[in-house]
XYZ file of C-alpha atoms in Angstrom:
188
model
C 76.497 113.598 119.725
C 76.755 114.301 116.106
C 79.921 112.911 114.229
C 81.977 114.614 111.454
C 81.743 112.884 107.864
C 85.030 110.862 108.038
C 87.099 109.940 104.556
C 88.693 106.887 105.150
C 91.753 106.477 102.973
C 94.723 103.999 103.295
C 92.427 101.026 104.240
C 88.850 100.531 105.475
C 87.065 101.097 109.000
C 85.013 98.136 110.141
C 83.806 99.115 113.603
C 84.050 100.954 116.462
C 85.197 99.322 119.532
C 86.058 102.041 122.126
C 85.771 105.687 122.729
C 87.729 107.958 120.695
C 90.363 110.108 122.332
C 91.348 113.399 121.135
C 94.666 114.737 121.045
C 95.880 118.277 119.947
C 94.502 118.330 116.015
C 93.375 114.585 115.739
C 91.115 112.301 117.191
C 92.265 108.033 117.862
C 89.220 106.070 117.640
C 89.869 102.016 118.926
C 88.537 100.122 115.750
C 88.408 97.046 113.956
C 90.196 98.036 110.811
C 91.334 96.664 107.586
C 94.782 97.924 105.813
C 95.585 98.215 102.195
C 98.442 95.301 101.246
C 99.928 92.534 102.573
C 103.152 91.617 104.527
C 102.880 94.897 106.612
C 106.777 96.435 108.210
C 106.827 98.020 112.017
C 107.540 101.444 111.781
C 107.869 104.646 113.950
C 108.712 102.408 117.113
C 108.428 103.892 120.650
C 111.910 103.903 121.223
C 112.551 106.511 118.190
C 110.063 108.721 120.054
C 112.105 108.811 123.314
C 112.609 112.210 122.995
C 108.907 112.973 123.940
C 109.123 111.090 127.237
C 108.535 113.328 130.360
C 111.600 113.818 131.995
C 112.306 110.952 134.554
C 110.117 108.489 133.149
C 111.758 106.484 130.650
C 112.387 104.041 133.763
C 108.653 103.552 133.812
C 108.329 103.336 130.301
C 111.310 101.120 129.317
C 112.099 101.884 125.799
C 112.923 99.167 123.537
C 110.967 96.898 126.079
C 108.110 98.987 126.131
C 104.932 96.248 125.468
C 103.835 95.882 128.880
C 103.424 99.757 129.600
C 102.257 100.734 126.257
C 99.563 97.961 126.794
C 99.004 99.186 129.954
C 98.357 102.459 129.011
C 96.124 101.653 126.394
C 93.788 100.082 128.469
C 93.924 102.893 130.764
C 93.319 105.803 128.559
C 90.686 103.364 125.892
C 89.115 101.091 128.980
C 89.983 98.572 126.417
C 90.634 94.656 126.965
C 93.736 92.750 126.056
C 93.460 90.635 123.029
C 94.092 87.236 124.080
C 97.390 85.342 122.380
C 95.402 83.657 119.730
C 94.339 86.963 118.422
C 98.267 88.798 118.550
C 100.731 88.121 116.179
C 103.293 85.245 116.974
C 106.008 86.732 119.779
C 103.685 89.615 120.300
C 102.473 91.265 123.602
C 99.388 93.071 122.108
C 97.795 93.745 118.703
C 95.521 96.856 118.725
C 94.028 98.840 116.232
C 93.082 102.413 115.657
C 91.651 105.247 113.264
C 93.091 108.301 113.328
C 91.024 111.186 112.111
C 93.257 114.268 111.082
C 90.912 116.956 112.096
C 92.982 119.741 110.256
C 93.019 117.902 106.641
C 89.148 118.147 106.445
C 88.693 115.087 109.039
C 90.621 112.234 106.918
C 90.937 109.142 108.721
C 93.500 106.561 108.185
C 93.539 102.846 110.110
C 96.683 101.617 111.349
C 97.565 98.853 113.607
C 99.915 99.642 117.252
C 101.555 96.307 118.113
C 105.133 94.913 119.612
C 107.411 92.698 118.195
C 110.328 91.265 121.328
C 108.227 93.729 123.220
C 109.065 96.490 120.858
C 106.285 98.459 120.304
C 105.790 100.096 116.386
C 102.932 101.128 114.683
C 102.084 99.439 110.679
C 100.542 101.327 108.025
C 98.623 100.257 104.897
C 101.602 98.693 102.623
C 99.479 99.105 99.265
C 98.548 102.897 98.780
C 100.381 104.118 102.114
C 99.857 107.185 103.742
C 102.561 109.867 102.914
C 105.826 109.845 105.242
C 105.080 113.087 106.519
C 101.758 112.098 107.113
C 102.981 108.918 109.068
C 105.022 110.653 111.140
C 102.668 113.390 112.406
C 99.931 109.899 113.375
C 103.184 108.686 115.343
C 104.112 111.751 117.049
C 100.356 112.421 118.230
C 100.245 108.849 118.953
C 102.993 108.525 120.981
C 102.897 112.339 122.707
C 99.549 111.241 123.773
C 100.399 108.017 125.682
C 103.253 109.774 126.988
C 101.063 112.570 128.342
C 100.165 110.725 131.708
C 102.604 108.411 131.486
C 102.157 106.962 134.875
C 98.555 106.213 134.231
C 98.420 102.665 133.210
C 96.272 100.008 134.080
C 97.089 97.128 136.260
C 97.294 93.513 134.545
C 98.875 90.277 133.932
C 99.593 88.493 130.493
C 101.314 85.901 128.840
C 102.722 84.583 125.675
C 104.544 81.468 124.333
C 107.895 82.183 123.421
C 108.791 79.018 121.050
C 112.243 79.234 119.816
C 113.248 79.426 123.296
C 110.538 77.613 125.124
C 109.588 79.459 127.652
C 106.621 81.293 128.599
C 106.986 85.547 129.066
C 104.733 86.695 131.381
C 104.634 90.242 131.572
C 101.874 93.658 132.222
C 101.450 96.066 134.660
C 102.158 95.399 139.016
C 101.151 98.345 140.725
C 102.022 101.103 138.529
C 105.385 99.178 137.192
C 105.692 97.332 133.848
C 107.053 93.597 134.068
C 108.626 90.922 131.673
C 109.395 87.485 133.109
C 110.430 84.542 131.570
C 109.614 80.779 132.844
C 110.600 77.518 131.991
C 108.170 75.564 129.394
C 108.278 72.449 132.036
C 107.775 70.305 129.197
């Protein structure tokens, strides 16, 4: 299969790790990516996209407590693993990254990074050299449209993550088609 010539602006594309996945006029490729800057802000969470979810289905997806079904969904639509804790950001669910290649401005790809903060899902953009508002927002509505477009399709799993300033564990994924978040006691 032959591949357009990507641009890569807004940070750099290290690898491929999963099959790409096109949407309407753009194309989300799983990748190892680097961004432009440092101390990179959450933007464009779920929760502002709410709009966009099917009718009836915002109990499924939880906004604003959304990690365990966006996860869930990415491994169902990607195949892709879950990073384990030591690779996600401290009180983070997940830590995935992505190209998007914006097939109707002459194939331009830009990285980005979907994560969760408290379970809050949000997607981070280069800080240094950032891609245009506009241009943001179109990445997060295709983004989010697309996990939203089979929004029961999510993959089955459980996860964890240490919760220090209130010392518990919060276990949380996907138990038979239904997102979960537990805490536990630390025991300790």
């Amino acid at each position: 299969m032959a591949y357009p010539t990507l641009t890569i602006r807004h940070g750099e594309l290290n690898d491929i790790t999963g099959a790409p996945q096109r949407f309407e006029d753009v194309t989300f490729i799983p990748a190892r990516v680097t961004l432009n800057g440092s101390s990179f802000p959450f933007s464009h969470s779920l929760h502002e996209y709410a709009d966009l979810i099917p009718p009836g289905m915002d109990s499924i997806v939880h906004p604003g407590n959304d990690a365990p079904w966006v996860l869930g969904r990415l491994m169902a639509l990607f195949n892709a693993t879950p990073a384990s804790s030591e690779f996600r950001p401290e009180k983070s669910c997940f830590h995935e990254s992505f190209v998007v290649v914006l097939h109707a401005h002459d194939n331009l790809a830009i990285p980005f990074f979907c994560t969760d903060y408290y379970c809050k899902s949000s997607l981070i953009f280069s800080t240094h050299d950032p891609p245009e508002p506009a241009m943001q927002e179109l990445i997060a509505r295709r983004f989010w449209s697309m996990l939203f477009s089979d929004a029961t399709n999510v993959a089955d799993y459980e996860s964890s993550m240490f919760h220090s300033g209130a010392c518990v564990w919060v276990r949380f994924g996907v138990e038979d088609g239904e997102p979960f978040i537990r805490g536990e006691e630390d025991g300790t």
